[in-house]
Short mmCIF file of C-alpha atoms and ligand atoms in Angstrom, two decimals:
data_model
loop_
_atom_site.label_atom_id
_atom_site.label_comp_id
_atom_site.label_asym_id
_atom_site.label_seq_id
_atom_site.Cartn_x
_atom_site.Cartn_y
_atom_site.Cartn_z
CA MET F 13 9.35 -3.12 -25.96
CA PHE F 14 5.43 -6.00 -24.65
CA LYS F 15 3.48 -7.27 -27.47
CA LYS F 16 0.74 -7.98 -24.48
CA ILE F 17 0.10 -7.44 -20.92
CA LEU F 18 -1.98 -8.79 -18.88
CA ILE F 19 -3.77 -7.85 -15.47
CA THR F 20 -4.58 -9.94 -13.42
CA ASN F 21 -5.74 -7.47 -11.00
CA ARG F 22 -9.14 -5.94 -10.01
CA GLY F 23 -11.33 -3.16 -10.36
CA ASP F 24 -9.19 0.72 -9.87
CA VAL F 25 -5.66 -1.18 -9.63
CA ALA F 26 -6.18 -2.79 -13.11
CA LEU F 27 -8.12 0.33 -14.60
CA ARG F 28 -4.99 2.03 -12.79
CA VAL F 29 -2.30 -0.45 -15.10
CA LEU F 30 -4.59 0.15 -18.35
CA ARG F 31 -4.54 3.77 -18.42
CA ALA F 32 -0.49 3.03 -18.03
CA CYS F 33 -0.42 -0.27 -21.00
CA LYS F 34 -2.71 2.07 -23.66
CA GLU F 35 0.22 5.44 -23.18
CA LEU F 36 2.30 3.45 -24.16
CA ASP F 37 0.28 1.54 -26.51
CA ILE F 38 0.46 -1.30 -25.28
CA PRO F 39 -2.38 -3.59 -25.99
CA SER F 40 -3.70 -5.54 -22.75
CA VAL F 41 -5.72 -7.93 -20.73
CA VAL F 42 -8.00 -8.64 -18.44
CA VAL F 43 -8.51 -11.62 -15.99
CA HIS F 44 -11.65 -11.71 -14.34
CA SER F 45 -14.20 -12.83 -11.75
CA THR F 46 -17.37 -14.52 -12.65
CA ALA F 47 -18.28 -10.79 -10.04
CA ASP F 48 -16.32 -8.61 -12.41
CA ALA F 49 -18.48 -9.38 -16.21
CA ASP F 50 -19.50 -6.00 -15.99
CA SER F 51 -16.67 -3.61 -14.09
CA MET F 52 -14.96 -0.66 -16.37
CA PRO F 53 -11.94 -2.27 -16.03
CA VAL F 54 -13.55 -5.41 -19.34
CA ARG F 55 -15.52 -2.27 -20.59
CA LEU F 56 -11.67 -0.20 -20.98
CA ALA F 57 -8.84 -2.88 -21.69
CA ASP F 58 -8.64 -4.51 -25.81
CA GLU F 59 -8.99 -8.25 -25.09
CA SER F 60 -10.48 -9.59 -21.70
CA VAL F 61 -11.34 -13.30 -20.15
CA CYS F 62 -13.32 -14.93 -17.73
CA ILE F 63 -11.42 -16.62 -15.50
CA GLY F 64 -13.88 -17.89 -12.67
CA PRO F 65 -16.13 -17.45 -10.14
CA PRO F 66 -15.87 -14.72 -6.90
CA SER F 67 -14.28 -16.60 -5.30
CA SER F 68 -10.87 -15.03 -5.26
CA ALA F 69 -8.66 -18.16 -4.70
CA GLU F 70 -11.09 -19.54 -7.70
CA SER F 71 -10.19 -16.61 -9.84
CA TYR F 72 -8.13 -14.43 -9.26
CA LEU F 73 -5.25 -16.42 -7.51
CA ASN F 74 -6.26 -19.12 -9.77
CA ILE F 75 -2.50 -19.32 -11.29
CA PRO F 76 -3.79 -22.20 -13.80
CA ALA F 77 -6.80 -20.62 -14.94
CA ILE F 78 -4.37 -16.98 -15.08
CA LEU F 79 -1.41 -18.98 -17.83
CA SER F 80 -4.18 -20.59 -19.39
CA ALA F 81 -5.69 -17.04 -19.56
CA VAL F 82 -2.46 -16.12 -20.92
CA ALA F 83 -1.70 -19.01 -23.93
CA ILE F 84 -6.07 -17.98 -25.01
CA THR F 85 -4.75 -14.05 -25.38
CA GLY F 86 -1.41 -14.13 -26.36
CA ALA F 87 0.22 -12.04 -23.36
CA ASP F 88 4.53 -11.98 -22.48
CA ALA F 89 3.77 -9.82 -19.18
CA ILE F 90 2.08 -10.31 -16.45
CA HIS F 91 0.98 -6.77 -14.37
CA PRO F 92 -0.12 -8.69 -11.14
CA GLY F 93 -1.02 -4.56 -9.60
CA VAL F 94 -1.52 -4.37 -5.63
CA GLY F 95 -2.62 -7.18 -3.46
CA PHE F 96 -3.82 -10.94 -5.18
CA LEU F 97 -0.46 -12.25 -6.82
CA SER F 98 2.05 -8.72 -6.34
CA GLU F 99 3.81 -9.95 -4.37
CA ASN F 100 3.65 -14.40 -4.73
CA ALA F 101 7.04 -15.24 -4.83
CA ASP F 102 6.35 -18.93 -6.54
CA PHE F 103 3.49 -17.48 -8.74
CA ALA F 104 6.49 -14.45 -9.87
CA GLU F 105 9.27 -18.05 -10.82
CA ILE F 106 6.10 -19.81 -12.03
CA VAL F 107 5.91 -16.63 -15.43
CA ALA F 108 9.44 -16.70 -15.90
CA ALA F 109 9.21 -20.16 -15.61
CA HIS F 110 6.69 -20.29 -18.82
CA GLY F 111 8.39 -17.56 -20.90
CA LEU F 112 7.21 -14.69 -20.16
CA THR F 113 8.14 -11.17 -18.00
CA PHE F 114 6.85 -10.67 -14.34
CA ILE F 115 6.27 -7.23 -14.33
CA GLY F 116 8.13 -6.29 -10.69
CA PRO F 117 11.49 -7.51 -8.83
CA GLU F 118 12.43 -11.13 -9.04
CA PRO F 119 11.22 -13.32 -6.51
CA ARG F 120 15.04 -13.66 -4.48
CA HIS F 121 13.06 -10.60 -3.32
CA ILE F 122 9.51 -10.93 -2.79
CA ARG F 123 10.69 -13.63 -0.74
CA ALA F 124 13.35 -12.84 1.12
CA MET F 125 10.89 -9.00 1.60
CA GLY F 126 8.15 -11.33 2.07
CA ASP F 127 8.60 -13.30 5.10
CA LYS F 128 9.06 -10.38 7.92
CA VAL F 129 11.54 -12.49 10.22
CA GLU F 130 13.71 -12.48 6.72
CA ALA F 131 12.69 -9.04 5.92
CA LYS F 132 14.77 -7.67 9.02
CA VAL F 133 17.41 -9.42 8.92
CA THR F 134 17.92 -8.33 5.18
CA ALA F 135 17.25 -4.86 6.04
CA ALA F 136 19.53 -5.03 8.60
CA ASN F 137 22.54 -5.50 6.37
CA ALA F 138 21.40 -3.31 4.19
CA GLY F 139 21.86 -1.49 6.49
CA LEU F 140 19.00 -0.20 8.08
CA PRO F 141 18.00 0.59 11.69
CA LEU F 142 15.49 -2.29 12.99
CA VAL F 143 13.42 -0.82 15.62
CA PRO F 144 14.62 -3.41 18.73
CA GLY F 145 13.22 -6.48 18.71
CA SER F 146 13.98 -10.48 18.72
CA PRO F 147 16.66 -11.35 16.87
CA GLY F 148 14.80 -13.76 14.81
CA ALA F 149 11.19 -15.32 15.17
CA VAL F 150 10.43 -16.26 18.31
CA HIS F 151 8.11 -20.00 19.08
CA THR F 152 7.31 -21.01 22.36
CA ILE F 153 6.22 -18.09 24.85
CA GLU F 154 9.45 -19.00 27.36
CA GLU F 155 11.25 -18.00 24.74
CA ALA F 156 8.77 -14.24 24.92
CA LEU F 157 8.66 -13.90 28.04
CA LEU F 158 13.57 -14.17 27.45
CA ILE F 159 13.32 -12.25 24.96
CA SER F 160 10.47 -9.07 26.83
CA ALA F 161 13.53 -9.24 29.37
CA GLU F 162 15.74 -7.11 27.21
CA VAL F 163 13.37 -5.54 24.89
CA GLY F 164 10.65 -4.16 27.14
CA TYR F 165 7.06 -2.94 27.62
CA PRO F 166 5.02 -2.89 26.14
CA LEU F 167 5.51 -5.12 23.21
CA LEU F 168 4.37 -6.03 19.76
CA VAL F 169 3.37 -9.53 18.79
CA LYS F 170 3.98 -9.60 14.67
CA ALA F 171 3.17 -12.46 12.48
CA ALA F 172 6.02 -13.06 10.00
CA SER F 173 3.46 -14.00 7.49
CA GLY F 174 1.28 -10.51 7.86
CA GLY F 175 -0.23 -8.29 5.94
CA GLY F 176 -3.62 -6.07 6.11
CA GLY F 177 -1.60 -5.40 10.13
CA ARG F 178 -3.72 -8.61 10.60
CA GLY F 179 -1.15 -11.65 13.22
CA MET F 180 -0.94 -8.18 15.13
CA LYS F 181 -0.95 -8.45 19.19
CA VAL F 182 -0.03 -6.16 21.87
CA ALA F 183 1.99 -7.33 25.04
CA GLU F 184 1.53 -4.45 26.91
CA THR F 185 3.24 -6.33 30.53
CA ALA F 186 4.23 -9.50 31.01
CA ASN F 187 1.43 -10.60 32.73
CA ASN F 188 -1.05 -10.13 29.06
CA LEU F 189 2.32 -11.52 26.87
CA LYS F 190 1.08 -14.92 26.99
CA GLU F 191 -2.67 -13.71 25.95
CA ALA F 192 -0.64 -12.24 22.77
CA PHE F 193 1.53 -14.07 21.78
CA LEU F 194 -0.91 -17.20 21.10
CA ALA F 195 -4.18 -15.46 19.98
CA ALA F 196 -1.71 -13.02 17.51
CA ARG F 197 -0.24 -17.82 16.21
CA ALA F 198 -3.90 -17.96 15.82
CA GLU F 199 -5.04 -15.55 13.74
CA ALA F 200 -1.76 -15.66 11.79
CA LYS F 201 -2.39 -19.71 11.16
CA SER F 202 -5.58 -18.41 10.24
CA ALA F 203 -5.32 -15.44 7.34
CA PHE F 204 -1.33 -17.06 6.02
CA GLY F 205 -0.74 -20.65 7.16
CA ASP F 206 1.98 -19.73 8.82
CA ASP F 207 1.44 -18.61 12.64
CA THR F 208 5.27 -18.35 13.19
CA VAL F 209 5.47 -14.84 14.99
CA TYR F 210 8.38 -12.05 16.71
CA LEU F 211 8.87 -9.20 18.80
CA GLU F 212 9.20 -5.68 18.90
CA ARG F 213 9.04 -2.97 20.96
CA TYR F 214 5.92 -1.08 20.07
CA LEU F 215 6.27 2.03 19.39
CA SER F 216 3.98 4.23 21.69
CA GLN F 217 3.42 7.55 19.23
CA PRO F 218 5.59 7.18 15.78
CA ARG F 219 4.26 8.38 12.51
CA HIS F 220 4.31 6.15 9.64
CA ILE F 221 6.99 7.26 6.67
CA GLU F 222 7.34 4.93 3.56
CA VAL F 223 9.85 5.45 0.55
CA GLN F 224 8.80 5.19 -2.43
CA VAL F 225 12.75 4.05 -4.20
CA ILE F 226 12.36 2.79 -7.55
CA ALA F 227 15.73 0.69 -10.04
CA ASP F 228 16.24 -0.37 -12.67
CA SER F 229 18.97 -3.36 -14.24
CA TYR F 230 21.93 -1.24 -14.33
CA GLY F 231 21.94 -0.13 -10.81
CA ASN F 232 21.17 3.01 -11.38
CA VAL F 233 18.10 3.38 -7.52
CA VAL F 234 16.10 7.05 -6.84
CA HIS F 235 13.74 7.43 -4.01
CA LEU F 236 10.90 9.47 -4.56
CA GLY F 237 10.55 10.77 -1.57
CA GLU F 238 8.14 9.50 1.06
CA ARG F 239 4.86 9.99 1.94
CA GLU F 240 2.73 9.97 5.12
CA CYS F 241 0.42 7.34 6.67
CA SER F 242 0.12 7.60 10.22
CA ILE F 243 -4.18 8.33 9.80
CA GLN F 244 -4.35 4.32 10.17
CA ARG F 245 -7.23 2.55 12.10
CA ARG F 246 -6.75 -0.96 12.76
CA HIS F 247 -3.74 -0.97 10.53
CA GLN F 248 -5.20 0.73 7.21
CA LYS F 249 -4.18 3.38 5.93
CA LEU F 250 -6.86 5.81 5.11
CA PHE F 251 -5.58 9.23 4.33
CA GLU F 252 -2.04 9.61 3.14
CA GLU F 253 -0.05 12.47 2.01
CA ALA F 254 3.24 14.31 0.14
CA PRO F 255 5.99 15.17 2.03
CA SER F 256 4.65 14.63 5.03
CA PRO F 257 4.51 17.15 7.85
CA GLY F 258 6.70 15.83 10.58
CA LEU F 259 9.25 16.22 8.21
CA THR F 260 11.77 18.72 7.51
CA ALA F 261 13.42 18.89 4.01
CA ASP F 262 17.39 17.35 5.27
CA GLN F 263 15.01 14.82 7.26
CA ARG F 264 13.80 13.22 3.24
CA MET F 265 17.07 13.65 2.11
CA HIS F 266 18.92 11.71 5.65
CA ILE F 267 15.91 9.03 4.47
CA GLY F 268 15.70 8.25 0.87
CA SER F 269 19.60 8.16 0.79
CA ILE F 270 19.80 5.62 4.13
CA ALA F 271 16.69 3.37 1.20
CA SER F 272 18.77 4.08 -1.68
CA GLU F 273 21.26 3.02 -0.40
CA ALA F 274 20.06 -0.04 0.95
CA THR F 275 17.80 -0.76 -2.20
CA ARG F 276 20.90 -0.17 -3.76
CA LYS F 277 23.04 -3.11 -1.60
CA LEU F 278 19.93 -5.36 -2.03
CA GLY F 279 20.76 -5.34 -6.61
CA TYR F 280 16.61 -4.99 -6.57
CA LEU F 281 15.23 -4.60 -9.49
CA GLY F 282 11.36 -1.89 -9.77
CA VAL F 283 8.97 -0.60 -7.95
CA GLY F 284 9.46 -0.90 -4.06
CA THR F 285 9.03 0.39 -0.57
CA MET F 286 10.29 0.60 2.52
CA GLU F 287 8.92 1.31 5.84
CA PHE F 288 9.57 3.19 8.63
CA LEU F 289 8.11 4.69 11.83
CA TYR F 290 9.75 7.58 12.84
CA GLU F 291 9.61 8.66 15.91
CA ASP F 292 11.96 11.41 18.45
CA GLY F 293 14.07 11.51 14.87
CA GLU F 294 14.33 8.13 14.79
CA PHE F 295 13.97 6.13 11.62
CA PHE F 296 13.16 2.87 12.80
CA PHE F 297 11.85 -0.15 9.60
CA ILE F 298 8.72 -2.09 10.16
CA GLU F 299 9.21 -3.74 6.32
CA MET F 300 9.17 -3.07 2.34
CA ASN F 301 6.31 -3.70 -0.35
CA THR F 302 7.83 -5.27 -3.06
CA ARG F 303 4.55 -3.33 -5.31
CA LEU F 304 3.37 -0.46 -6.28
CA GLN F 305 1.45 0.82 -2.81
CA VAL F 306 -1.84 2.00 -2.19
CA GLU F 307 -1.06 5.34 -2.40
CA HIS F 308 1.47 6.01 -5.07
CA PRO F 309 -0.50 8.54 -6.77
CA ILE F 310 0.97 10.79 -4.11
CA THR F 311 4.05 10.20 -4.64
CA GLU F 312 2.96 10.52 -8.49
CA GLU F 313 1.97 14.56 -8.15
CA ILE F 314 4.71 15.54 -5.71
CA THR F 315 7.65 14.01 -8.92
CA GLY F 316 5.63 14.78 -11.95
CA ILE F 317 6.96 10.46 -12.49
CA ASP F 318 4.60 7.47 -13.88
CA LEU F 319 4.80 4.71 -11.59
CA VAL F 320 3.28 2.25 -13.11
CA ARG F 321 4.46 3.33 -16.31
CA GLU F 322 8.01 3.53 -15.49
CA GLN F 323 7.59 -0.09 -13.80
CA ILE F 324 6.81 -0.86 -17.45
CA ARG F 325 9.78 0.09 -18.92
CA ILE F 326 12.15 -0.99 -16.13
CA ALA F 327 10.70 -4.03 -16.97
CA SER F 328 11.02 -4.74 -20.71
CA GLY F 329 14.89 -3.75 -20.11
CA LEU F 330 14.87 -0.04 -20.90
CA PRO F 331 16.59 1.88 -18.18
CA LEU F 332 15.20 5.01 -15.74
CA SER F 333 14.03 7.10 -17.72
CA PHE F 334 15.60 10.15 -14.16
CA THR F 335 17.91 10.16 -12.26
CA GLN F 336 17.38 11.18 -8.73
CA ASP F 337 19.09 14.90 -9.65
CA ASP F 338 15.78 14.79 -11.59
CA ILE F 339 13.32 14.51 -9.27
CA LYS F 340 11.67 17.82 -7.88
CA PHE F 341 8.89 17.61 -4.65
CA THR F 342 6.94 20.56 -6.63
CA GLY F 343 3.36 20.86 -3.74
CA HIS F 344 1.75 18.53 -1.65
CA ALA F 345 -0.74 15.58 -2.15
CA ILE F 346 -3.32 14.57 -0.33
CA GLU F 347 -5.11 10.90 -0.79
CA CYS F 348 -8.44 9.67 0.76
CA ARG F 349 -9.52 6.38 0.24
CA ILE F 350 -13.76 5.78 -0.30
CA ASN F 351 -14.46 2.34 1.31
CA ALA F 352 -17.32 1.01 0.83
CA GLU F 353 -17.51 0.87 5.06
CA HIS F 354 -19.54 2.85 7.40
CA PRO F 355 -18.30 5.47 8.53
CA GLU F 356 -19.08 5.06 12.01
CA THR F 357 -19.17 1.12 12.42
CA PHE F 358 -16.89 0.18 9.17
CA MET F 359 -19.04 -2.49 8.09
CA PRO F 360 -18.81 -3.32 4.65
CA THR F 361 -21.50 -1.66 2.63
CA PRO F 362 -20.94 -3.68 -0.47
CA GLY F 363 -24.42 -2.88 -3.05
CA LYS F 364 -25.72 -1.03 -6.22
CA VAL F 365 -24.35 3.13 -6.47
CA THR F 366 -27.31 4.65 -7.39
CA ALA F 367 -25.86 7.80 -8.08
CA TYR F 368 -21.60 8.51 -8.27
CA HIS F 369 -20.45 11.97 -9.68
CA ALA F 370 -16.55 12.26 -8.94
CA ALA F 371 -14.65 15.78 -8.11
CA GLY F 372 -12.62 17.87 -10.81
CA GLY F 373 -11.38 20.77 -11.24
CA PRO F 374 -7.71 21.82 -10.29
CA GLY F 375 -5.04 19.00 -8.61
CA VAL F 376 -8.34 16.82 -8.17
CA ARG F 377 -8.01 13.30 -9.78
CA VAL F 378 -10.04 10.24 -9.57
CA GLU F 379 -9.28 6.54 -9.92
CA SER F 380 -11.89 4.18 -9.13
CA CYS F 381 -14.02 2.02 -11.60
CA LEU F 382 -16.98 3.25 -10.26
CA TYR F 383 -20.08 4.50 -12.18
CA SER F 384 -24.11 4.83 -11.59
CA GLY F 385 -25.84 1.74 -11.55
CA TYR F 386 -22.54 -0.50 -10.37
CA SER F 387 -23.05 -2.84 -8.26
CA VAL F 388 -20.15 -2.99 -5.82
CA PRO F 389 -19.43 -7.29 -4.67
CA PRO F 390 -19.11 -8.26 -1.79
CA HIS F 391 -16.48 -10.49 -2.18
CA TYR F 392 -13.73 -7.51 -2.15
CA ASP F 393 -11.13 -5.07 -0.50
CA SER F 394 -13.52 -2.60 0.45
CA LEU F 395 -11.80 0.58 -1.73
CA ILE F 396 -13.97 2.26 -4.51
CA ALA F 397 -12.21 5.73 -5.09
CA LYS F 398 -9.30 6.19 -3.59
CA LEU F 399 -9.00 10.68 -4.41
CA ILE F 400 -5.69 12.68 -4.98
CA VAL F 401 -5.82 15.85 -4.34
CA ARG F 402 -2.19 18.06 -5.59
CA GLY F 403 -2.49 22.32 -4.00
CA ASP F 404 0.69 24.04 -4.27
CA ASP F 405 0.57 23.69 -1.22
CA ARG F 406 -0.04 22.16 2.21
CA THR F 407 -2.69 24.51 3.23
CA HIS F 408 -3.89 25.22 0.05
CA CYS F 409 -4.31 21.69 -0.68
CA LEU F 410 -6.00 21.19 2.02
CA ALA F 411 -8.75 23.88 0.66
CA ARG F 412 -9.35 22.02 -2.26
CA LEU F 413 -9.45 18.46 -0.23
CA ARG F 414 -12.09 20.61 0.82
CA ARG F 415 -14.20 21.38 -1.56
CA ALA F 416 -13.55 18.08 -3.38
CA LEU F 417 -15.20 16.41 -0.88
CA GLU F 418 -18.02 17.91 -0.84
CA GLU F 419 -18.46 17.95 -5.03
CA PHE F 420 -18.29 13.81 -4.75
CA VAL F 421 -21.32 11.94 -4.91
CA VAL F 422 -21.17 8.14 -4.06
CA GLU F 423 -25.78 6.98 -3.12
CA PRO F 424 -27.18 5.24 -2.06
CA ILE F 425 -24.00 2.34 -0.02
CA PRO F 426 -22.64 4.48 3.22
CA THR F 427 -18.62 4.68 2.50
CA THR F 428 -16.25 6.91 4.59
CA LEU F 429 -16.11 9.54 2.30
CA THR F 430 -18.70 11.21 5.65
CA LEU F 431 -15.40 10.29 7.28
CA HIS F 432 -12.89 12.46 5.18
CA LYS F 433 -14.98 15.38 5.10
CA ARG F 434 -15.50 14.81 8.85
CA LEU F 435 -11.20 14.29 9.01
CA VAL F 436 -10.47 17.35 7.28
CA GLU F 437 -11.86 20.39 9.47
CA ALA F 438 -9.53 17.96 12.52
CA ASP F 439 -7.18 20.61 14.22
CA ALA F 440 -4.57 17.94 14.51
CA ILE F 441 -5.37 17.60 9.89
CA LYS F 442 -5.32 21.51 9.42
CA ASP F 443 -1.34 21.08 12.40
CA GLY F 444 -0.43 17.61 9.97
CA ASN F 445 0.22 16.75 14.17
CA TYR F 446 -0.34 14.05 14.41
CA ASN F 447 1.05 9.95 14.36
CA ILE F 448 -0.77 6.63 13.95
CA ARG F 449 -2.33 6.13 16.78
CA TRP F 450 -4.83 9.94 17.10
CA LEU F 451 -6.12 8.02 14.31
CA GLU F 452 -8.31 5.79 17.16
CA GLU F 453 -7.24 6.80 20.34
CA VAL F 454 -8.35 9.94 19.64
CA PHE F 455 -10.55 11.08 16.39
CA LEU F 456 -13.14 8.45 16.90
CA LYS F 457 -13.90 8.00 20.09
CA GLU F 458 -14.80 11.78 20.03
CA GLN F 459 -16.73 11.01 17.64
P1 ADP J 5 1.04 -4.62 7.98
O1 ADP J 5 1.78 -5.86 6.71
O2 ADP J 5 0.43 -6.19 8.62
O3 ADP J 5 0.88 -3.92 6.91
P2 ADP J 5 2.88 -3.74 9.35
O4 ADP J 5 4.45 -4.29 9.75
O5 ADP J 5 3.43 -2.35 7.82
O6 ADP J 5 2.16 -4.63 9.40
O7 ADP J 5 2.67 -2.73 9.91
C1 ADP J 5 1.70 -1.59 10.37
C2 ADP J 5 0.96 -0.84 10.12
O8 ADP J 5 1.20 -1.30 11.99
C3 ADP J 5 2.56 0.26 10.91
O9 ADP J 5 2.20 1.40 10.26
C4 ADP J 5 2.04 0.76 12.22
O10 ADP J 5 1.06 1.67 12.31
C5 ADP J 5 1.98 -0.04 12.94
N1 ADP J 5 3.01 -1.01 13.13
C6 ADP J 5 3.92 -1.90 13.11
N2 ADP J 5 4.32 -2.10 14.03
C7 ADP J 5 4.33 -1.29 15.19
C8 ADP J 5 5.66 -1.05 16.11
N3 ADP J 5 6.21 -1.85 16.93
N4 ADP J 5 5.08 -0.17 16.72
C9 ADP J 5 4.43 0.29 16.87
N5 ADP J 5 3.04 0.22 16.03
C10 ADP J 5 3.90 0.14 14.46
#
């Protein structure tokens, strides 16, 4: 097992990883920017090293500063968490070249899945069903028009390096394909420094359903069921549940075995998530995330598996501590993302939290770095807390969620807590009858 793990992340993610380190009795180091000097992970880690000013480029993405922190502290493994350097294949290679362990998949898998065009080719070879679209990157508007004649409208122009829902534009008809094509390229260039785009049929009413997989270095692969993540705004998830209210037990095992078979064919190592759109009984692969997901706790709640602990064990060369047959799905879990954002305008609301009270009681789990007196910095992602609730079944889980939301206090900054309180009262949520369009096209319009 590792001697010391250095965590290159912040906020609730850094906290999640260092909790797993403590439970495994592995000393932890967190690196942090000057803006996070007073943060919970810095207070709770065994050691901390300031690696730069607030801007992520100069701190959490600053590879030379991170390697200096490794040299100072003598860490032998790096956990990248979620976001930042977690899907940076070059970083994973540099880490290995320094004789350290990158707690994540091999660089070749990060690279293959990081380029969505390559990811689709890799996925198709591994037997996964794809959304109809261009066979590869599309470089000119003429090429896009030719492909559109085969695939049909509406079409989605997507960035090959895309993430976080950016670099994606819809073309309703041939008349606005050029506009969507140019806009997606421009957004992709400015967000990711790469203007490569590809085309996909724009599915009209799909659900976003993703499968959690985990693999060790001995060829053992297990799937941990699915998460339903259709409640999205601007392609960003806000509310997730497991299992999906849209699948039967047979469909669950079907997509789970397709995902684990593909994972095996890829020779993948560690935790990963295969994302699918699901419409009219059919699954279409859209991408694979080669890291832990923000919404991983709901899977942990219904399977009893600690994904971060398992991720660290696998990276240290140990085999998986369970088989597929050991996995039993029990009950229902929901996660609400509490963001420092105005619940109606979604404008970021950084600032000082003078009163914080986390919900508690049976079946309630909170992943957050908040405390009363903490100032939410303006420099990073607006996620400040995840409220995860587990119940015996979906109805029980929703009842618990309702009361947990009532108990939860974050003041005075506006947050999406207010939005979640309204959301749990909506019939579509109560019935589990929603898709990726519902939040924006129905719920938010009615508010
Ligand atoms: P990102 O990496 O930016 O998150 P994804 O490919 O995972 O991009 O897609 C994010 C979301 O965008 C999906 O959950 C879905 O809501 C929507 N989306 C992506 N592809 C399609 C498609 N072909 N048709 C309809 N919606 C899509």
